[in-house]
Amino acid sequence: YKNPHYASGRTTMVHLFEWKWDDIADECERFLGPRGYGGIQISPPNENLVIWSRQRPWWERYQPISYRLITRSGNEVQFANMVRRCNAVGVRIYVDAIINHMTGTWNENTGTGGSTANFGQWGYPAVPYGRNDFNFPHCVISGNDYGCCPDRVRNCELSGLKDLNQGTEYVRTQIVNYMNHLISLGVAGFRIDAAKHMWPGDLRVIFDRLHNLNTAQGFPSGARPYIYQEVIDLGGEAISRDEYTPLAAVTEFKYGMELSRAFQRNNQLRWLHNWGVGWGLLASNDALNFIDNHDNQRGHGAGGAILTYKQAKQYKGAIAFMLAHPHGWPQLMSSFAFTDTEAGPPMDNSGNIISPSINSDNSCGNGWICEHRWRQIYSMVAFRNQAGSTAVTNWWDNGSNQIAFCRGNQGFVAFNNDYWDLNQTLQTCLPAGNYCDVISGEKSGSTCTGKRITVGSDGRASISLGSNDYDMVLAIHAGTAS
Ligand code: QV4
Ligand code: CA
């Protein structure tokens, strides 16, 4: 369950938070496929409770009312189309699977597909689930429980969300059927929402009953779904990520927390010389790495000052480091703009999501940030693809916040997060020639719109990064030679 089954040469997925299926299909064909993206995490595709009383917050999608594939993002026909069109251009789809719970208790009780619920009876007729399918006696997780009581974290309600009992055969079957339905439609794997709140033994049974990936959609025969479990483990809790790595991959929340600290100058970049397990991170193949996710970019989930699109220069620095460094499997966040941390995506008065518009400079409009379309970000996806399995070599630092390293003889990257300029002759490990920096510009045809770097026959080049430059990163790779 730890192989994302990317198409050959691809390495990176992006979370297209709250995007509609038709728009994702277009985005695969016009941008993600051609730019070398490996996959997409989509918002939960199953029917959720409609919560008008809170102006249709983004988090209504984390309150399932059935496993029918009908949401604000689209219906089952649109879903199947998206998966097929994305797979056809080498981009995989990973589903955010909400299997720990159903809805909370609300006055409204209708779903995005018209299904209803009877909260007082734990009744979800469109599955169907009833009282016996939920943990009993009823209890709600409190903050203290995380420190002491794994049984309460797993058998009580997370934020009042009705807690399914995955220990029963019936519940397991409903969940497995839902996930196998998605596999039959061609998805490549799953994010397991709230995995910490389920027993590892129950998850193992569920994972082992999943079908192999659909060979008709280009997967090799015998391929198991890629699974990454959402377990927030920043240390100090009764439940550890290590209980889940024997099953499948795990979200590595320490990754973005530490890099956000460093790129906000609360730690020096030079200490990143042994980034990886030396920092207490998960083993590389176990880790789904990211800087921000849809929760912590808006103060939900794990706390801490996480970098987001709102601090663009530092954020692009942290993202570039993540994509330049070989540890783990990276995931990018693609956001809609927000100030209200509860607000849902751009929508019209009827609650329909408004599609992103695409500007001539590749950026998005209509309230969508589209970090994945920022040149400094998509160019580093190409850098990572080019670097492949090469190691970090020739680490250099100035004893402070200026660092540089090579990826074998495929790529070279430098960072300047100091208050003074970087002007150094550094070893790039690349063959002699002219290269185009993919951060300050890009190579288009035979011209370079960014900084031109000349690598000598000894592999060395003169590298400049002003402290007031628009970006703090410089990156060249074998794919940008001229
Ligand atoms: C409220 C009260 C409760 C009360 C309940 C009574 O707060 O104390 O018991 O009413 O019904 C929303 C509201 C929340 C409300 C709840 C139930 O914010 O106030 O409870 O609904 O109706 C997202 C949001 C939550 C949201 C939830 C469901 O973050 O705010 O709750 O969706 O709509 C821990 C977990 C981790 C989790 C993280 C947020 O270990 O697993 O918290 N992360 C994942 C997702 C996240 C999602 C969920 C889990 C739940 O990434 O987006 O929560 O599916 O760290
Ligand atoms: Ca639970």
Coordinates of C-alpha atoms and ligand atoms in Angstrom, one line a residue:
Y1 CA 0.0 0.0 0.0
K2 CA 3.1 2.3 -0.1
N3 CA 3.5 2.6 -3.8
P4 CA 1.6 5.5 -5.4
H5 CA 1.7 3.8 -8.8
Y6 CA 2.6 7.1 -10.6
A7 CA 3.1 6.9 -14.3
S8 CA 6.8 6.5 -15.1
G9 CA 9.0 9.5 -14.2
R10 CA 6.4 11.3 -12.1
T11 CA 6.8 12.0 -8.4
T12 CA 4.4 14.6 -7.0
M13 CA 0.7 14.9 -6.2
V14 CA -1.4 18.0 -5.6
H15 CA -4.5 18.4 -3.4
L16 CA -7.1 20.2 -5.6
F17 CA -9.2 21.2 -2.6
E18 CA -12.9 21.6 -3.4
W19 CA -12.4 21.4 -7.2
K20 CA -15.2 20.0 -9.4
W21 CA -14.7 16.8 -11.3
D22 CA -15.2 18.4 -14.8
D23 CA -12.6 21.1 -14.0
I24 CA -10.1 18.5 -12.7
A25 CA -10.5 16.5 -15.9
D26 CA -9.7 19.7 -17.9
E27 CA -6.8 20.5 -15.6
C28 CA -5.3 17.0 -16.1
E29 CA -5.3 17.5 -19.9
R30 CA -4.3 21.1 -20.2
F31 CA -1.8 21.4 -17.3
L32 CA -1.1 18.6 -14.9
G33 CA -0.4 15.9 -17.4
P34 CA 1.9 18.1 -19.6
R35 CA 3.7 19.5 -16.6
G36 CA 4.6 16.1 -15.2
Y37 CA 2.3 16.0 -12.1
G38 CA 1.9 12.4 -10.8
G39 CA -1.5 12.6 -9.1
I40 CA -4.3 14.5 -7.4
Q41 CA -5.9 14.2 -4.0
I42 CA -9.6 15.1 -4.5
S43 CA -12.1 16.3 -2.0
P44 CA -14.4 13.5 -0.6
P45 CA -16.6 12.3 -3.5
N46 CA -19.3 10.7 -1.4
E47 CA -22.6 12.4 -0.5
N48 CA -22.4 14.8 2.5
L49 CA -24.8 16.7 4.7
V50 CA -25.7 20.2 3.3
I51 CA -25.1 22.8 6.0
W52 CA -26.8 26.0 5.0
S53 CA -27.0 27.1 8.6
R54 CA -23.2 27.7 8.4
Q55 CA -23.2 29.1 4.8
R56 CA -22.0 25.8 3.4
P57 CA -18.6 25.6 5.0
W58 CA -15.8 23.6 3.4
W59 CA -16.0 21.1 6.3
E60 CA -19.5 20.0 5.4
R61 CA -17.8 17.5 3.1
Y62 CA -16.3 15.8 6.2
Q63 CA -19.8 14.8 7.3
P64 CA -20.9 11.8 5.1
I65 CA -24.6 11.0 4.8
S66 CA -24.1 8.1 2.3
Y67 CA -21.5 6.5 -0.1
R68 CA -23.3 7.6 -3.2
L69 CA -20.9 9.6 -5.5
I70 CA -22.7 12.9 -5.5
T71 CA -21.4 16.1 -4.1
R72 CA -20.9 19.8 -5.1
S73 CA -18.0 18.5 -7.1
G74 CA -20.2 16.4 -9.4
N75 CA -22.0 13.1 -9.8
E76 CA -20.8 9.6 -10.5
V77 CA -20.8 10.0 -14.3
Q78 CA -18.6 13.1 -14.0
F79 CA -16.4 11.3 -11.4
A80 CA -15.8 8.3 -13.7
N81 CA -15.0 10.7 -16.6
M82 CA -12.5 12.6 -14.6
V83 CA -10.7 9.5 -13.5
R84 CA -10.6 8.1 -17.0
R85 CA -9.4 11.4 -18.6
C86 CA -6.7 11.9 -15.9
N87 CA -5.4 8.4 -16.1
A88 CA -5.2 8.7 -19.9
V89 CA -2.7 11.6 -19.5
G90 CA -0.7 9.9 -16.7
V91 CA -2.3 11.6 -13.7
R92 CA -3.6 9.4 -10.9
I93 CA -6.6 10.1 -8.6
Y94 CA -6.5 9.6 -4.8
V95 CA -9.7 9.8 -2.8
D96 CA -10.1 11.4 0.6
A97 CA -12.0 8.5 2.3
I98 CA -14.1 9.5 5.3
I99 CA -14.7 6.1 7.0
N100 CA -14.4 6.9 10.7
H101 CA -17.8 8.6 11.1
M102 CA -20.9 10.0 9.5
T103 CA -22.4 13.4 10.3
G104 CA -22.8 15.4 13.5
T105 CA -26.2 16.4 14.8
W106 CA -27.9 19.3 13.0
N107 CA -31.3 20.8 12.3
E108 CA -30.8 20.2 8.6
N109 CA -30.7 16.6 7.5
T110 CA -30.5 16.4 3.7
G111 CA -27.5 15.4 1.7
T112 CA -25.9 16.7 -1.5
G113 CA -27.8 13.9 -3.4
G114 CA -31.1 14.3 -1.5
S115 CA -30.6 11.5 0.9
T116 CA -31.8 12.1 4.4
A117 CA -30.7 11.1 7.9
N118 CA -32.3 10.6 11.3
F119 CA -29.6 11.8 13.8
G120 CA -31.5 10.8 16.9
Q121 CA -31.7 7.2 15.6
W122 CA -28.2 7.1 14.2
G123 CA -30.1 6.5 11.0
Y124 CA -28.5 6.8 7.5
P125 CA -31.0 4.9 5.3
A126 CA -29.1 5.6 2.1
V127 CA -26.2 3.3 3.2
P128 CA -28.1 1.9 5.3
Y129 CA -26.6 2.4 8.8
G130 CA -28.5 2.2 12.1
R131 CA -27.8 2.4 15.8
N132 CA -25.9 -1.0 15.9
D133 CA -23.3 0.2 13.5
F134 CA -22.0 2.9 15.8
N135 CA -19.8 2.7 18.9
F136 CA -21.7 2.5 22.2
P137 CA -21.9 3.9 24.8
H138 CA -22.0 7.3 23.1
C139 CA -19.1 9.6 24.2
V140 CA -17.2 12.6 22.7
I141 CA -13.4 12.9 22.6
S142 CA -12.0 15.6 24.8
G143 CA -8.6 17.3 24.5
N144 CA -7.2 15.2 27.4
D145 CA -8.1 11.9 25.8
Y146 CA -5.2 12.3 23.3
G147 CA -2.7 12.1 26.1
C148 CA -4.1 9.2 28.1
C149 CA -6.7 7.2 26.4
P150 CA -6.4 5.5 23.0
D151 CA -9.7 3.7 23.5
R152 CA -11.6 6.9 23.8
V153 CA -9.8 8.5 20.9
R154 CA -10.9 5.6 18.8
N155 CA -14.4 4.7 20.2
C156 CA -15.7 8.2 21.0
E157 CA -16.9 10.9 18.6
L158 CA -14.4 13.3 17.0
S159 CA -16.2 16.7 17.2
G160 CA -19.6 15.1 17.7
L161 CA -19.4 13.1 14.5
K162 CA -21.3 9.9 14.8
D163 CA -18.6 7.2 15.3
L164 CA -18.8 4.1 13.2
N165 CA -17.8 0.7 14.7
Q166 CA -15.3 -0.7 12.1
G167 CA -15.1 -3.8 14.3
T168 CA -18.4 -5.1 12.9
E169 CA -18.6 -7.2 9.8
Y170 CA -21.5 -5.1 8.5
V171 CA -19.7 -1.8 8.7
R172 CA -16.5 -3.2 7.2
T173 CA -18.5 -4.5 4.3
Q174 CA -20.1 -1.1 3.6
I175 CA -16.7 0.6 3.7
V176 CA -15.0 -2.0 1.6
N177 CA -17.8 -1.9 -1.0
Y178 CA -17.5 1.9 -1.2
M179 CA -13.7 1.8 -1.7
N180 CA -13.9 -1.1 -4.2
H181 CA -16.4 0.8 -6.2
L182 CA -13.9 3.7 -6.5
I183 CA -11.1 1.3 -7.4
S184 CA -13.3 -0.2 -10.2
L185 CA -13.7 3.4 -11.5
G186 CA -9.9 3.7 -11.7
V187 CA -8.7 5.5 -8.7
A188 CA -5.1 4.8 -7.5
G189 CA -5.5 5.0 -3.8
F190 CA -6.9 6.7 -0.7
R191 CA -6.2 9.3 2.0
I192 CA -7.7 7.7 5.1
D193 CA -9.3 10.6 7.0
A194 CA -9.0 10.5 10.8
A195 CA -7.1 7.2 10.8
K196 CA -5.9 7.9 14.4
H197 CA -9.5 7.5 15.4
M198 CA -9.8 3.9 14.1
W199 CA -8.1 0.7 15.4
P200 CA -5.1 -0.4 13.2
G201 CA -6.4 -4.0 13.4
D202 CA -9.8 -2.9 11.8
L203 CA -8.0 -0.9 9.1
R204 CA -5.8 -3.8 8.2
V205 CA -8.9 -6.0 7.6
I206 CA -10.4 -3.2 5.4
F207 CA -7.3 -2.6 3.4
D208 CA -6.7 -6.3 2.8
R209 CA -10.2 -6.7 1.3
L210 CA -9.6 -4.0 -1.3
H211 CA -9.3 -5.0 -4.9
N212 CA -6.2 -4.6 -7.0
L213 CA -6.1 -1.4 -9.1
N214 CA -8.0 -1.5 -12.4
T215 CA -5.7 -2.8 -15.2
A216 CA -8.1 -1.4 -17.8
Q217 CA -7.0 2.1 -16.6
G218 CA -3.3 1.4 -17.1
F219 CA -2.3 -0.1 -13.7
P220 CA 0.0 -3.1 -13.7
S221 CA -1.7 -6.4 -12.7
G222 CA -1.6 -7.1 -9.0
A223 CA -1.1 -3.4 -8.0
R224 CA -2.4 -2.6 -4.6
P225 CA -4.0 0.8 -3.9
Y226 CA -1.7 3.5 -2.4
I227 CA -2.9 4.3 1.1
Y228 CA -1.8 7.2 3.3
Q229 CA -3.4 7.4 6.7
E230 CA -4.1 10.8 8.3
V231 CA -2.4 10.5 11.7
I232 CA -1.3 13.8 13.3
D233 CA 1.7 12.9 15.4
L234 CA 3.8 15.8 16.5
G235 CA 4.9 13.7 19.6
G236 CA 3.5 13.4 23.1
E237 CA 0.3 11.6 22.4
A238 CA -0.9 8.2 23.5
I239 CA -1.3 7.1 19.8
S240 CA 1.7 7.2 17.6
R241 CA 2.2 7.1 13.8
D242 CA 4.3 4.0 14.4
E243 CA 1.1 2.0 15.0
Y244 CA 0.1 2.8 11.5
T245 CA 3.3 2.5 9.4
P246 CA 3.1 -1.3 9.4
L247 CA -0.2 -1.0 7.5
A248 CA 0.4 1.7 4.9
A249 CA 1.9 5.2 4.5
V250 CA 1.2 8.0 7.0
T251 CA 0.8 11.8 6.6
E252 CA 4.0 13.4 8.1
F253 CA 2.9 16.5 9.9
K254 CA 6.4 17.2 11.3
Y255 CA 7.6 17.8 7.8
G256 CA 5.7 21.0 7.2
M257 CA 6.0 22.1 10.8
E258 CA 9.8 22.0 10.8
L259 CA 10.3 23.5 7.3
S260 CA 7.8 26.3 8.1
R261 CA 9.8 27.1 11.2
A262 CA 13.1 27.2 9.3
F263 CA 11.8 29.2 6.4
Q264 CA 10.2 31.7 8.8
R265 CA 13.7 32.2 10.2
N266 CA 12.9 30.5 13.5
N267 CA 15.6 27.9 12.7
Q268 CA 18.7 28.2 10.5
L269 CA 18.6 26.5 7.1
R270 CA 22.1 25.1 7.7
W271 CA 20.6 22.6 10.1
L272 CA 18.7 21.0 7.2
H273 CA 21.9 19.2 6.1
N274 CA 20.7 16.0 7.6
W275 CA 17.0 16.5 6.8
G276 CA 15.1 13.2 6.9
V277 CA 15.0 10.5 9.5
G278 CA 17.8 12.4 11.3
W279 CA 15.1 14.9 12.2
G280 CA 12.7 12.3 13.5
L281 CA 10.8 12.1 10.3
L282 CA 9.2 8.9 9.1
A283 CA 11.2 6.6 6.9
S284 CA 11.2 7.9 3.4
N285 CA 8.8 5.4 1.8
D286 CA 6.3 5.7 4.8
A287 CA 6.0 9.5 4.5
L288 CA 3.4 11.5 2.7
N289 CA 5.0 15.0 3.0
F290 CA 3.5 18.4 2.6
I291 CA 4.0 22.0 3.9
D292 CA 0.4 22.9 4.5
N293 CA -2.9 21.0 4.2
H294 CA -6.5 22.0 4.0
D295 CA -6.8 21.9 7.9
N296 CA -3.6 23.6 9.1
Q297 CA -3.6 26.3 6.5
R298 CA -6.7 27.6 8.3
G299 CA -6.0 26.7 11.9
H300 CA -7.9 23.4 12.0
G301 CA -6.1 20.1 13.0
A302 CA -2.5 20.4 14.0
G303 CA -1.5 23.7 15.4
G304 CA 1.7 25.7 14.8
A305 CA 2.6 28.5 12.4
I306 CA 2.4 26.7 9.0
L307 CA 3.4 28.5 5.9
T308 CA 0.8 29.0 3.2
Y309 CA 0.2 30.9 0.0
K310 CA -0.3 34.0 2.2
Q311 CA 3.5 34.3 2.9
A312 CA 4.4 33.6 -0.7
K313 CA 8.2 34.1 -0.7
Q314 CA 8.9 31.9 2.3
Y315 CA 6.2 29.4 1.2
K316 CA 7.8 29.0 -2.2
G317 CA 11.2 28.5 -0.5
A318 CA 9.8 25.7 1.7
I319 CA 8.0 24.0 -1.2
A320 CA 11.2 24.2 -3.3
F321 CA 13.2 22.6 -0.5
M322 CA 10.6 19.8 -0.2
L323 CA 10.6 19.2 -4.0
A324 CA 14.4 19.3 -4.2
H325 CA 15.0 16.9 -1.3
P326 CA 14.6 13.2 -2.0
H327 CA 12.9 12.3 1.3
G328 CA 9.3 10.9 1.1
W329 CA 6.4 11.4 -1.3
P330 CA 5.5 15.1 -1.7
Q331 CA 2.0 16.6 -1.8
L332 CA 1.3 20.1 -2.8
M333 CA -1.7 22.2 -1.6
S334 CA -3.9 24.0 -4.1
S335 CA -6.2 26.5 -2.3
F336 CA -9.1 28.8 -2.8
A337 CA -8.5 32.3 -1.2
F338 CA -9.9 32.8 2.2
T339 CA -10.0 35.0 5.2
D340 CA -12.9 33.4 7.1
T341 CA -11.4 30.0 8.1
E342 CA -14.8 28.3 7.9
A343 CA -15.8 29.6 4.5
G344 CA -16.4 27.2 1.7
P345 CA -15.1 27.5 -1.9
P346 CA -16.2 30.3 -4.3
M347 CA -19.9 29.6 -4.9
D348 CA -23.0 31.3 -6.3
N349 CA -26.2 32.0 -4.3
S350 CA -27.5 28.5 -4.8
G351 CA -24.3 27.0 -3.3
N352 CA -22.8 25.8 -6.6
I353 CA -19.1 25.9 -6.7
I354 CA -17.7 28.5 -9.2
S355 CA -15.0 27.1 -11.5
P356 CA -11.5 28.6 -11.5
S357 CA -10.8 30.8 -14.5
I358 CA -7.4 30.5 -16.2
N359 CA -5.5 33.7 -17.0
S360 CA -3.1 34.1 -19.9
D361 CA -0.1 34.0 -17.5
N362 CA -1.2 30.5 -16.3
S363 CA -2.6 31.8 -13.0
C364 CA -6.2 31.3 -11.8
G365 CA -9.0 33.7 -11.1
N366 CA -12.5 33.6 -9.6
G367 CA -11.1 33.2 -6.1
W368 CA -8.8 30.3 -6.7
I369 CA -5.1 30.5 -5.8
C370 CA -3.8 27.5 -7.8
E371 CA -0.4 27.2 -6.1
H372 CA 0.3 24.3 -8.4
R373 CA 0.3 26.8 -11.3
W374 CA 2.9 29.0 -9.8
R375 CA 6.0 28.8 -12.0
Q376 CA 8.3 28.4 -9.0
I377 CA 6.3 25.4 -7.9
Y378 CA 5.6 23.6 -11.1
S379 CA 9.2 24.1 -12.2
M380 CA 10.3 22.3 -9.1
V381 CA 8.0 19.4 -9.8
A382 CA 9.9 19.0 -13.1
F383 CA 13.2 19.3 -11.1
R384 CA 12.1 16.5 -8.8
N385 CA 11.1 14.3 -11.8
Q386 CA 14.5 15.0 -13.4
A387 CA 16.4 14.3 -10.2
G388 CA 14.8 10.8 -9.9
S389 CA 16.5 8.6 -7.3
T390 CA 19.7 10.6 -7.1
A391 CA 21.1 11.5 -3.7
V392 CA 21.8 14.8 -2.0
T393 CA 25.5 15.6 -2.6
N394 CA 27.9 18.5 -2.2
W395 CA 26.0 20.2 0.6
W396 CA 27.2 23.7 1.1
D397 CA 26.1 26.3 3.7
N398 CA 27.4 29.6 5.0
G399 CA 26.9 28.7 8.6
S400 CA 23.5 30.5 8.6
N401 CA 20.6 30.6 6.1
Q402 CA 22.3 30.2 2.8
I403 CA 22.5 26.6 1.6
A404 CA 23.0 24.7 -1.7
F405 CA 23.2 21.1 -2.8
C406 CA 23.3 18.8 -5.8
R407 CA 21.0 15.9 -6.8
G408 CA 23.6 13.6 -8.3
N409 CA 24.6 15.0 -11.6
Q410 CA 21.0 15.9 -12.5
G411 CA 20.2 19.1 -10.5
F412 CA 21.5 21.9 -8.3
V413 CA 19.6 24.2 -6.0
A414 CA 20.5 27.1 -3.8
F415 CA 18.6 29.0 -1.1
N416 CA 19.2 32.4 0.5
N417 CA 17.0 33.1 3.6
D418 CA 19.6 35.5 5.1
Y419 CA 19.3 39.3 5.2
W420 CA 22.3 39.7 3.0
D421 CA 23.1 38.6 -0.6
L422 CA 24.6 35.3 -1.6
N423 CA 27.4 35.6 -4.1
Q424 CA 29.5 32.4 -4.3
T425 CA 31.2 30.1 -6.8
L426 CA 29.6 26.7 -6.0
Q427 CA 29.9 23.1 -7.2
T428 CA 26.8 22.3 -9.2
C429 CA 27.7 18.7 -10.2
L430 CA 26.3 19.4 -13.7
P431 CA 28.1 18.9 -17.0
A432 CA 29.7 22.1 -18.4
G433 CA 27.3 24.2 -20.2
N434 CA 24.7 27.0 -20.0
Y435 CA 21.6 26.5 -17.8
C436 CA 18.5 28.5 -17.2
D437 CA 17.3 29.1 -13.6
V438 CA 13.8 27.7 -13.4
I439 CA 12.8 29.9 -10.4
S440 CA 13.5 33.4 -11.8
G441 CA 12.2 32.5 -15.2
E442 CA 12.1 29.5 -17.6
K443 CA 13.5 28.2 -20.7
S444 CA 11.3 28.7 -23.7
G445 CA 12.7 27.4 -26.9
S446 CA 16.3 28.5 -27.0
T447 CA 15.8 31.6 -24.8
C448 CA 15.9 31.8 -21.1
T449 CA 13.7 34.3 -19.3
G450 CA 15.4 33.8 -15.9
K451 CA 19.0 34.0 -14.6
R452 CA 21.5 32.3 -17.0
I453 CA 24.0 30.1 -15.2
T454 CA 27.3 29.0 -16.8
V455 CA 28.8 25.8 -15.5
G456 CA 32.5 25.4 -16.1
S457 CA 34.3 22.2 -17.0
D458 CA 35.0 21.7 -13.2
G459 CA 31.3 21.7 -12.5
R460 CA 31.5 25.1 -10.7
A461 CA 29.3 28.1 -11.4
S462 CA 28.9 31.6 -10.1
I463 CA 25.7 31.8 -8.1
S464 CA 23.9 35.0 -7.0
L465 CA 20.8 35.3 -4.9
G466 CA 20.1 38.8 -3.6
S467 CA 18.3 39.0 -0.2
N468 CA 15.8 41.3 -1.9
D469 CA 15.3 39.1 -5.0
Y470 CA 11.7 38.2 -5.7
D471 CA 12.4 34.6 -4.8
M472 CA 15.0 33.1 -2.4
V473 CA 15.7 30.0 -4.5
L474 CA 17.8 29.3 -7.6
A475 CA 17.5 25.9 -9.4
I476 CA 19.0 24.4 -12.5
H477 CA 18.9 20.9 -13.8
A478 CA 19.9 18.7 -16.6
G479 CA 16.6 19.3 -18.4
T480 CA 17.3 23.1 -18.6
A481 CA 20.7 22.9 -20.4
S482 CA 21.0 24.9 -23.6
Ligands
QV4_1 C1 -19.6 20.9 17.1 C2 -18.8 21.1 18.4 C3 -18.6 19.7 19.1 C4 -20.0 19.1 19.4 C5 -20.7 19.0 18.1 C6 -22.1 18.5 18.4 O1 -17.5 21.6 18.1 O2 -17.9 19.9 20.4 O3 -19.8 17.8 20.0 O4 -20.8 20.3 17.4 O5 -22.7 18.1 17.2 C7 -17.5 20.6 12.3 C8 -17.5 21.8 13.2 C9 -17.5 21.4 14.6 C10 -18.8 20.5 14.9 C11 -18.6 19.3 14.0 C12 -19.8 18.3 14.1 O6 -16.3 22.6 12.9 O7 -17.6 22.6 15.4 O8 -18.8 20.1 16.2 O9 -18.6 19.7 12.6 O10 -20.9 18.8 13.4 C13 -13.3 19.0 9.5 C14 -13.1 20.2 10.3 C15 -14.0 20.2 11.6 C16 -15.4 19.8 11.2 C17 -15.4 18.4 10.5 C18 -16.8 17.9 10.2 O11 -11.8 20.4 10.7 O12 -14.0 21.5 12.2 O13 -16.2 19.8 12.4 O14 -14.6 18.6 9.3 O15 -17.4 18.8 9.4 C19 -8.0 16.1 14.8 C20 -8.1 14.7 14.1 C21 -7.9 14.8 12.6 C22 -8.8 15.9 12.0 C23 -8.5 17.2 12.7 C24 -9.3 18.3 12.2 O16 -7.2 13.8 14.7 O17 -8.3 13.5 12.1 O18 -8.7 17.1 14.1 N1 -8.6 16.0 10.5 C25 -9.5 15.3 9.6 C26 -9.8 16.2 8.4 C27 -10.6 17.4 8.8 C28 -12.0 16.9 9.3 C29 -12.0 15.6 10.0 C30 -10.8 14.9 10.2 C31 -13.2 15.0 10.3 O19 -8.6 16.6 7.8 O20 -10.8 18.3 7.8 O21 -12.6 17.9 10.1 O22 -13.6 14.3 9.1 O23 -6.6 16.4 14.8
CA2 CA -13.7 6.1 15.7

